[in-house]
PDB file of N, CA, C and O in Angstrom:
ATOM      1  N   MET Z 727       0.831  -1.180   0.000  1.00 76.00           N
ATOM      2  CA  MET Z 727       0.000   0.000   0.000  1.00 76.00           C
ATOM      3  C   MET Z 727       0.883   1.254   0.000  1.00 76.00           C
ATOM      4  O   MET Z 727       0.573   2.223  -0.672  1.00 76.00           O
ATOM      5  N   LEU Z 728       1.959   1.182   0.768  1.00 74.00           N
ATOM      6  CA  LEU Z 728       2.872   2.323   0.832  1.00 74.00           C
ATOM      7  C   LEU Z 728       3.557   2.545  -0.510  1.00 74.00           C
ATOM      8  O   LEU Z 728       3.722   3.685  -0.949  1.00 74.00           O
ATOM      9  N   ALA Z 729       3.917   1.464  -1.175  1.00 75.00           N
ATOM     10  CA  ALA Z 729       4.558   1.595  -2.487  1.00 75.00           C
ATOM     11  C   ALA Z 729       3.596   2.178  -3.518  1.00 75.00           C
ATOM     12  O   ALA Z 729       3.989   3.008  -4.342  1.00 75.00           O
ATOM     13  N   ALA Z 730       2.340   1.779  -3.465  1.00 79.00           N
ATOM     14  CA  ALA Z 730       1.350   2.326  -4.394  1.00 79.00           C
ATOM     15  C   ALA Z 730       1.133   3.816  -4.137  1.00 79.00           C
ATOM     16  O   ALA Z 730       1.024   4.611  -5.076  1.00 79.00           O
ATOM     17  N   PHE Z 731       1.079   4.209  -2.880  1.00 79.00           N
ATOM     18  CA  PHE Z 731       0.931   5.623  -2.542  1.00 79.00           C
ATOM     19  C   PHE Z 731       2.145   6.417  -3.013  1.00 79.00           C
ATOM     20  O   PHE Z 731       2.016   7.540  -3.510  1.00 79.00           O
ATOM     21  N   ALA Z 732       3.335   5.834  -2.893  1.00 79.00           N
ATOM     22  CA  ALA Z 732       4.544   6.513  -3.335  1.00 79.00           C
ATOM     23  C   ALA Z 732       4.539   6.740  -4.841  1.00 79.00           C
ATOM     24  O   ALA Z 732       4.887   7.829  -5.317  1.00 79.00           O
ATOM     25  N   LEU Z 733       4.145   5.728  -5.603  1.00 78.00           N
ATOM     26  CA  LEU Z 733       4.089   5.883  -7.054  1.00 78.00           C
ATOM     27  C   LEU Z 733       3.049   6.915  -7.464  1.00 78.00           C
ATOM     28  O   LEU Z 733       3.268   7.709  -8.382  1.00 78.00           O
ATOM     29  N   CYS Z 734       1.931   6.925  -6.755  1.00 81.00           N
ATOM     30  CA  CYS Z 734       0.893   7.913  -7.039  1.00 81.00           C
ATOM     31  C   CYS Z 734       1.387   9.327  -6.733  1.00 81.00           C
ATOM     32  O   CYS Z 734       1.172  10.254  -7.512  1.00 81.00           O
ATOM     33  N   SER Z 735       2.064   9.500  -5.606  1.00 79.00           N
ATOM     34  CA  SER Z 735       2.558  10.831  -5.256  1.00 79.00           C
ATOM     35  C   SER Z 735       3.638  11.297  -6.232  1.00 79.00           C
ATOM     36  O   SER Z 735       3.720  12.491  -6.539  1.00 79.00           O
ATOM     37  N   GLN Z 736       4.451  10.380  -6.737  1.00 77.00           N
ATOM     38  CA  GLN Z 736       5.448  10.768  -7.732  1.00 77.00           C
ATOM     39  C   GLN Z 736       4.770  11.302  -8.988  1.00 77.00           C
ATOM     40  O   GLN Z 736       5.204  12.296  -9.560  1.00 77.00           O
ATOM     41  N   GLN Z 737       3.706  10.664  -9.414  1.00 79.00           N
ATOM     42  CA  GLN Z 737       3.005  11.127 -10.605  1.00 79.00           C
ATOM     43  C   GLN Z 737       2.309  12.463 -10.369  1.00 79.00           C
ATOM     44  O   GLN Z 737       2.323  13.334 -11.235  1.00 79.00           O
ATOM     45  N   VAL Z 738       1.723  12.628  -9.187  1.00 81.00           N
ATOM     46  CA  VAL Z 738       1.039  13.889  -8.875  1.00 81.00           C
ATOM     47  C   VAL Z 738       2.039  15.033  -8.867  1.00 81.00           C
ATOM     48  O   VAL Z 738       1.798  16.093  -9.450  1.00 81.00           O
ATOM     49  N   PHE Z 739       3.179  14.831  -8.209  1.00 77.00           N
ATOM     50  CA  PHE Z 739       4.163  15.906  -8.146  1.00 77.00           C
ATOM     51  C   PHE Z 739       4.892  16.107  -9.471  1.00 77.00           C
ATOM     52  O   PHE Z 739       5.485  17.150  -9.704  1.00 77.00           O
ATOM     53  N   PHE Z 740       4.868  15.116 -10.350  1.00 75.00           N
ATOM     54  CA  PHE Z 740       5.484  15.299 -11.652  1.00 75.00           C
ATOM     55  C   PHE Z 740       4.601  16.139 -12.565  1.00 75.00           C
ATOM     56  O   PHE Z 740       5.082  17.000 -13.293  1.00 75.00           O
ATOM     57  N   TRP Z 741       3.287  15.912 -12.534  1.00 77.00           N
ATOM     58  CA  TRP Z 741       2.394  16.575 -13.474  1.00 77.00           C
ATOM     59  C   TRP Z 741       1.762  17.851 -12.941  1.00 77.00           C
ATOM     60  O   TRP Z 741       1.478  18.761 -13.705  1.00 77.00           O
ATOM     61  N   ALA Z 742       1.504  17.949 -11.632  1.00 74.00           N
ATOM     62  CA  ALA Z 742       0.700  19.056 -11.113  1.00 74.00           C
ATOM     63  C   ALA Z 742       1.451  20.387 -10.982  1.00 74.00           C
ATOM     64  O   ALA Z 742       1.025  21.373 -11.553  1.00 74.00           O
ATOM     65  N   PRO Z 743       2.534  20.493 -10.233  1.00 68.00           N
ATOM     66  CA  PRO Z 743       3.098  21.826  -9.975  1.00 68.00           C
ATOM     67  C   PRO Z 743       3.900  22.372 -11.150  1.00 68.00           C
ATOM     68  O   PRO Z 743       4.472  21.624 -11.934  1.00 68.00           O
ATOM     69  N   ASN Z 744       3.919  23.684 -11.226  1.00 75.00           N
ATOM     70  CA  ASN Z 744       4.716  24.341 -12.249  1.00 75.00           C
ATOM     71  C   ASN Z 744       6.104  24.703 -11.742  1.00 75.00           C
ATOM     72  O   ASN Z 744       6.988  24.998 -12.528  1.00 75.00           O
ATOM     73  N   ASP Z 745       6.276  24.711 -10.435  1.00 76.00           N
ATOM     74  CA  ASP Z 745       7.552  25.074  -9.833  1.00 76.00           C
ATOM     75  C   ASP Z 745       8.502  23.875  -9.872  1.00 76.00           C
ATOM     76  O   ASP Z 745       8.174  22.806  -9.356  1.00 76.00           O
ATOM     77  N   PRO Z 746       9.682  24.015 -10.490  1.00 76.00           N
ATOM     78  CA  PRO Z 746      10.602  22.870 -10.573  1.00 76.00           C
ATOM     79  C   PRO Z 746      11.087  22.395  -9.205  1.00 76.00           C
ATOM     80  O   PRO Z 746      11.338  21.212  -9.013  1.00 76.00           O
ATOM     81  N   GLY Z 747      11.227  23.307  -8.231  1.00 78.00           N
ATOM     82  CA  GLY Z 747      11.674  22.899  -6.902  1.00 78.00           C
ATOM     83  C   GLY Z 747      10.673  21.992  -6.210  1.00 78.00           C
ATOM     84  O   GLY Z 747      11.040  20.986  -5.603  1.00 78.00           O
ATOM     85  N   THR Z 748       9.402  22.342  -6.327  1.00 78.00           N
ATOM     86  CA  THR Z 748       8.347  21.512  -5.740  1.00 78.00           C
ATOM     87  C   THR Z 748       8.288  20.162  -6.433  1.00 78.00           C
ATOM     88  O   THR Z 748       8.102  19.122  -5.786  1.00 78.00           O
ATOM     89  N   ARG Z 749       8.466  20.170  -7.726  1.00 79.00           N
ATOM     90  CA  ARG Z 749       8.448  18.915  -8.490  1.00 79.00           C
ATOM     91  C   ARG Z 749       9.587  17.991  -8.044  1.00 79.00           C
ATOM     92  O   ARG Z 749       9.393  16.793  -7.859  1.00 79.00           O
ATOM     93  N   GLN Z 750      10.777  18.552  -7.840  1.00 81.00           N
ATOM     94  CA  GLN Z 750      11.916  17.732  -7.433  1.00 81.00           C
ATOM     95  C   GLN Z 750      11.732  17.167  -6.026  1.00 81.00           C
ATOM     96  O   GLN Z 750      11.987  15.991  -5.781  1.00 81.00           O
ATOM     97  N   TRP Z 751      11.290  18.017  -5.091  1.00 83.00           N
ATOM     98  CA  TRP Z 751      11.097  17.535  -3.719  1.00 83.00           C
ATOM     99  C   TRP Z 751       9.965  16.527  -3.642  1.00 83.00           C
ATOM    100  O   TRP Z 751      10.027  15.572  -2.861  1.00 83.00           O
ATOM    101  N   GLY Z 752       8.930  16.708  -4.416  1.00 80.00           N
ATOM    102  CA  GLY Z 752       7.833  15.745  -4.434  1.00 80.00           C
ATOM    103  C   GLY Z 752       8.263  14.404  -4.992  1.00 80.00           C
ATOM    104  O   GLY Z 752       7.910  13.354  -4.453  1.00 80.00           O
ATOM    105  N   SER Z 753       9.048  14.437  -6.046  1.00 79.00           N
ATOM    106  CA  SER Z 753       9.535  13.181  -6.618  1.00 79.00           C
ATOM    107  C   SER Z 753      10.527  12.500  -5.684  1.00 79.00           C
ATOM    108  O   SER Z 753      10.525  11.272  -5.552  1.00 79.00           O
ATOM    109  N   LEU Z 754      11.353  13.284  -5.010  1.00 84.00           N
ATOM    110  CA  LEU Z 754      12.301  12.714  -4.058  1.00 84.00           C
ATOM    111  C   LEU Z 754      11.569  12.068  -2.889  1.00 84.00           C
ATOM    112  O   LEU Z 754      11.911  10.957  -2.473  1.00 84.00           O
ATOM    113  N   SER Z 755      10.561  12.741  -2.362  1.00 83.00           N
ATOM    114  CA  SER Z 755       9.821  12.164  -1.242  1.00 83.00           C
ATOM    115  C   SER Z 755       9.057  10.912  -1.689  1.00 83.00           C
ATOM    116  O   SER Z 755       8.945   9.947  -0.931  1.00 83.00           O
ATOM    117  N   GLY Z 756       8.556  10.898  -2.915  1.00 82.00           N
ATOM    118  CA  GLY Z 756       7.915   9.694  -3.439  1.00 82.00           C
ATOM    119  C   GLY Z 756       8.890   8.543  -3.571  1.00 82.00           C
ATOM    120  O   GLY Z 756       8.560   7.395  -3.290  1.00 82.00           O
ATOM    121  N   GLY Z 757      10.112   8.855  -3.985  1.00 84.00           N
ATOM    122  CA  GLY Z 757      11.143   7.815  -4.081  1.00 84.00           C
ATOM    123  C   GLY Z 757      11.515   7.245  -2.726  1.00 84.00           C
ATOM    124  O   GLY Z 757      11.718   6.035  -2.577  1.00 84.00           O
ATOM    125  N   VAL Z 758      11.593   8.110  -1.728  1.00 86.00           N
ATOM    126  CA  VAL Z 758      11.898   7.646  -0.370  1.00 86.00           C
ATOM    127  C   VAL Z 758      10.765   6.780   0.162  1.00 86.00           C
ATOM    128  O   VAL Z 758      11.003   5.738   0.780  1.00 86.00           O
ATOM    129  N   LEU Z 759       9.521   7.186  -0.097  1.00 85.00           N
ATOM    130  CA  LEU Z 759       8.378   6.372   0.320  1.00 85.00           C
ATOM    131  C   LEU Z 759       8.382   5.018  -0.385  1.00 85.00           C
ATOM    132  O   LEU Z 759       8.079   3.989   0.224  1.00 85.00           O
ATOM    133  N   LEU Z 760       8.737   5.011  -1.658  1.00 85.00           N
ATOM    134  CA  LEU Z 760       8.787   3.761  -2.406  1.00 85.00           C
ATOM    135  C   LEU Z 760       9.853   2.827  -1.826  1.00 85.00           C
ATOM    136  O   LEU Z 760       9.610   1.641  -1.617  1.00 85.00           O
ATOM    137  N   LEU Z 761      11.019   3.349  -1.551  1.00 88.00           N
ATOM    138  CA  LEU Z 761      12.088   2.541  -0.973  1.00 88.00           C
ATOM    139  C   LEU Z 761      11.690   2.025   0.407  1.00 88.00           C
ATOM    140  O   LEU Z 761      11.941   0.859   0.727  1.00 88.00           O
ATOM    141  N   THR Z 762      11.050   2.866   1.203  1.00 86.00           N
ATOM    142  CA  THR Z 762      10.595   2.440   2.523  1.00 86.00           C
ATOM    143  C   THR Z 762       9.559   1.328   2.402  1.00 86.00           C
ATOM    144  O   THR Z 762       9.603   0.338   3.146  1.00 86.00           O
ATOM    145  N   GLY Z 763       8.639   1.464   1.454  1.00 83.00           N
ATOM    146  CA  GLY Z 763       7.641   0.420   1.247  1.00 83.00           C
ATOM    147  C   GLY Z 763       8.257  -0.894   0.812  1.00 83.00           C
ATOM    148  O   GLY Z 763       7.848  -1.965   1.265  1.00 83.00           O
ATOM    149  N   LEU Z 764       9.261  -0.827  -0.044  1.00 85.00           N
ATOM    150  CA  LEU Z 764       9.931  -2.057  -0.485  1.00 85.00           C
ATOM    151  C   LEU Z 764      10.677  -2.729   0.664  1.00 85.00           C
ATOM    152  O   LEU Z 764      10.672  -3.955   0.787  1.00 85.00           O
ATOM    153  N   ILE Z 765      11.300  -1.931   1.516  1.00 88.00           N
ATOM    154  CA  ILE Z 765      11.997  -2.490   2.675  1.00 88.00           C
ATOM    155  C   ILE Z 765      11.007  -3.140   3.631  1.00 88.00           C
ATOM    156  O   ILE Z 765      11.253  -4.233   4.150  1.00 88.00           O
ATOM    157  N   VAL Z 766       9.867  -2.486   3.863  1.00 85.00           N
ATOM    158  CA  VAL Z 766       8.837  -3.066   4.734  1.00 85.00           C
ATOM    159  C   VAL Z 766       8.326  -4.378   4.151  1.00 85.00           C
ATOM    160  O   VAL Z 766       8.123  -5.350   4.882  1.00 85.00           O
ATOM    161  N   MET Z 767       8.136  -4.434   2.830  1.00 83.00           N
ATOM    162  CA  MET Z 767       7.687  -5.678   2.209  1.00 83.00           C
ATOM    163  C   MET Z 767       8.726  -6.780   2.355  1.00 83.00           C
ATOM    164  O   MET Z 767       8.383  -7.927   2.639  1.00 83.00           O
ATOM    165  N   MET Z 768      10.000  -6.445   2.182  1.00 85.00           N
ATOM    166  CA  MET Z 768      11.051  -7.453   2.336  1.00 85.00           C
ATOM    167  C   MET Z 768      11.099  -7.973   3.763  1.00 85.00           C
ATOM    168  O   MET Z 768      11.247  -9.177   3.988  1.00 85.00           O
ATOM    169  N   LEU Z 769      10.976  -7.087   4.732  1.00 86.00           N
ATOM    170  CA  LEU Z 769      11.027  -7.510   6.126  1.00 86.00           C
ATOM    171  C   LEU Z 769       9.811  -8.325   6.519  1.00 86.00           C
ATOM    172  O   LEU Z 769       9.899  -9.194   7.390  1.00 86.00           O
ATOM    173  N   SER Z 770       8.671  -8.076   5.897  1.00 84.00           N
ATOM    174  CA  SER Z 770       7.471  -8.824   6.252  1.00 84.00           C
ATOM    175  C   SER Z 770       7.519 -10.259   5.741  1.00 84.00           C
ATOM    176  O   SER Z 770       6.830 -11.118   6.272  1.00 84.00           O
ATOM    177  N   TYR Z 771       8.310 -10.531   4.721  1.00 80.00           N
ATOM    178  CA  TYR Z 771       8.417 -11.886   4.185  1.00 80.00           C
ATOM    179  C   TYR Z 771       9.486 -12.730   4.861  1.00 80.00           C
ATOM    180  O   TYR Z 771       9.612 -13.906   4.570  1.00 80.00           O
ATOM    181  N   ARG Z 772      10.243 -12.119   5.745  1.00 76.00           N
ATOM    182  CA  ARG Z 772      11.259 -12.897   6.455  1.00 76.00           C
ATOM    183  C   ARG Z 772      10.584 -13.888   7.382  1.00 76.00           C
ATOM    184  O   ARG Z 772       9.595 -13.593   8.023  1.00 76.00           O
ATOM    185  N   THR Z 773      11.129 -15.080   7.466  1.00 63.00           N
ATOM    186  CA  THR Z 773      10.574 -16.078   8.378  1.00 63.00           C
ATOM    187  C   THR Z 773      11.504 -16.265   9.553  1.00 63.00           C
ATOM    188  O   THR Z 773      12.709 -16.028   9.464  1.00 63.00           O
ATOM    189  N   GLY Z 774      10.945 -16.739  10.645  1.00 58.00           N
ATOM    190  CA  GLY Z 774      11.745 -17.008  11.828  1.00 58.00           C
ATOM    191  C   GLY Z 774      12.599 -18.250  11.624  1.00 58.00           C
ATOM    192  O   GLY Z 774      12.266 -19.135  10.839  1.00 58.00           O
ATOM    193  N   GLY Z 775      13.693 -18.331  12.324  1.00 55.00           N
ATOM    194  CA  GLY Z 775      14.600 -19.468  12.163  1.00 55.00           C
ATOM    195  C   GLY Z 775      14.111 -20.743  12.798  1.00 55.00           C
ATOM    196  O   GLY Z 775      14.566 -21.822  12.463  1.00 55.00           O
ATOM    197  N   ASN Z 776      13.159 -20.685  13.740  1.00 57.00           N
ATOM    198  CA  ASN Z 776      12.739 -21.888  14.443  1.00 57.00           C
ATOM    199  C   ASN Z 776      11.321 -22.309  14.084  1.00 57.00           C
ATOM    200  O   ASN Z 776      10.668 -22.977  14.865  1.00 57.00           O
ATOM    201  N   ARG Z 777      10.828 -21.972  12.935  1.00 56.00           N
ATOM    202  CA  ARG Z 777       9.489 -22.403  12.511  1.00 56.00           C
ATOM    203  C   ARG Z 777       9.523 -23.864  12.105  1.00 56.00           C
ATOM    204  O   ARG Z 777      10.484 -24.330  11.509  1.00 56.00           O
ATOM    205  N   GLN Z 778       8.411 -24.566  12.365  1.00 60.00           N
ATOM    206  CA  GLN Z 778       8.378 -25.986  12.058  1.00 60.00           C
ATOM    207  C   GLN Z 778       7.226 -26.356  11.130  1.00 60.00           C
ATOM    208  O   GLN Z 778       6.835 -27.495  11.067  1.00 60.00           O
ATOM    209  N   GLY Z 779       6.652 -25.417  10.450  1.00 60.00           N
ATOM    210  CA  GLY Z 779       5.563 -25.706   9.527  1.00 60.00           C
ATOM    211  C   GLY Z 779       4.232 -25.274  10.077  1.00 60.00           C
ATOM    212  O   GLY Z 779       4.120 -24.708  11.151  1.00 60.00           O
ATOM    213  N   SER Z 780       3.176 -25.611   9.336  1.00 62.00           N
ATOM    214  CA  SER Z 780       1.839 -25.147   9.698  1.00 62.00           C
ATOM    215  C   SER Z 780       1.131 -26.080  10.665  1.00 62.00           C
ATOM    216  O   SER Z 780       0.099 -25.726  11.217  1.00 62.00           O
ATOM    217  N   GLY Z 781       1.607 -27.284  10.822  1.00 58.00           N
ATOM    218  CA  GLY Z 781       0.975 -28.224  11.740  1.00 58.00           C
ATOM    219  C   GLY Z 781      -0.111 -29.070  11.099  1.00 58.00           C
ATOM    220  O   GLY Z 781      -0.713 -29.895  11.763  1.00 58.00           O
ATOM    221  N   THR Z 782      -0.375 -28.895   9.824  1.00 62.00           N
ATOM    222  CA  THR Z 782      -1.374 -29.722   9.150  1.00 62.00           C
ATOM    223  C   THR Z 782      -0.654 -30.822   8.373  1.00 62.00           C
ATOM    224  O   THR Z 782       0.411 -30.598   7.798  1.00 62.00           O
ATOM    225  N   PRO Z 783      -1.229 -32.049   8.374  1.00 57.00           N
ATOM    226  CA  PRO Z 783      -0.559 -33.152   7.664  1.00 57.00           C
ATOM    227  C   PRO Z 783      -0.615 -33.045   6.171  1.00 57.00           C
ATOM    228  O   PRO Z 783      -1.312 -32.443   5.526  1.00 57.00           O
TER     229      PRO Z 783
END
Protein backbone atom coordinates (compact mmCIF):
# COMPACT_ATOMS: atom_id res chain seq x y z
CA MET A 1 0.00 0.00 0.00
CA LEU A 2 2.87 2.32 0.83
CA ALA A 3 4.56 1.60 -2.49
CA ALA A 4 1.35 2.33 -4.39
CA PHE A 5 0.93 5.62 -2.54
CA ALA A 6 4.54 6.51 -3.34
CA LEU A 7 4.09 5.88 -7.05
CA CYS A 8 0.89 7.91 -7.04
CA SER A 9 2.56 10.83 -5.26
CA GLN A 10 5.45 10.77 -7.73
CA GLN A 11 3.00 11.13 -10.61
CA VAL A 12 1.04 13.89 -8.88
CA PHE A 13 4.16 15.91 -8.15
CA PHE A 14 5.48 15.30 -11.65
CA TRP A 15 2.39 16.58 -13.47
CA ALA A 16 0.70 19.06 -11.11
CA PRO A 17 3.10 21.83 -9.98
CA ASN A 18 4.72 24.34 -12.25
CA ASP A 19 7.55 25.07 -9.83
CA PRO A 20 10.60 22.87 -10.57
CA GLY A 21 11.67 22.90 -6.90
CA THR A 22 8.35 21.51 -5.74
CA ARG A 23 8.45 18.91 -8.49
CA GLN A 24 11.92 17.73 -7.43
CA TRP A 25 11.10 17.54 -3.72
CA GLY A 26 7.83 15.74 -4.43
CA SER A 27 9.53 13.18 -6.62
CA LEU A 28 12.30 12.71 -4.06
CA SER A 29 9.82 12.16 -1.24
CA GLY A 30 7.91 9.69 -3.44
CA GLY A 31 11.14 7.82 -4.08
CA VAL A 32 11.90 7.65 -0.37
CA LEU A 33 8.38 6.37 0.32
CA LEU A 34 8.79 3.76 -2.41
CA LEU A 35 12.09 2.54 -0.97
CA THR A 36 10.59 2.44 2.52
CA GLY A 37 7.64 0.42 1.25
CA LEU A 38 9.93 -2.06 -0.49
CA ILE A 39 12.00 -2.49 2.67
CA VAL A 40 8.84 -3.07 4.73
CA MET A 41 7.69 -5.68 2.21
CA MET A 42 11.05 -7.45 2.34
CA LEU A 43 11.03 -7.51 6.13
CA SER A 44 7.47 -8.82 6.25
CA TYR A 45 8.42 -11.89 4.19
CA ARG A 46 11.26 -12.90 6.46
CA THR A 47 10.57 -16.08 8.38
CA GLY A 48 11.74 -17.01 11.83
CA GLY A 49 14.60 -19.47 12.16
CA ASN A 50 12.74 -21.89 14.44
CA ARG A 51 9.49 -22.40 12.51
CA GLN A 52 8.38 -25.99 12.06
CA GLY A 53 5.56 -25.71 9.53
CA SER A 54 1.84 -25.15 9.70
CA GLY A 55 0.98 -28.22 11.74
CA THR A 56 -1.37 -29.72 9.15
CA PRO A 57 -0.56 -33.15 7.66
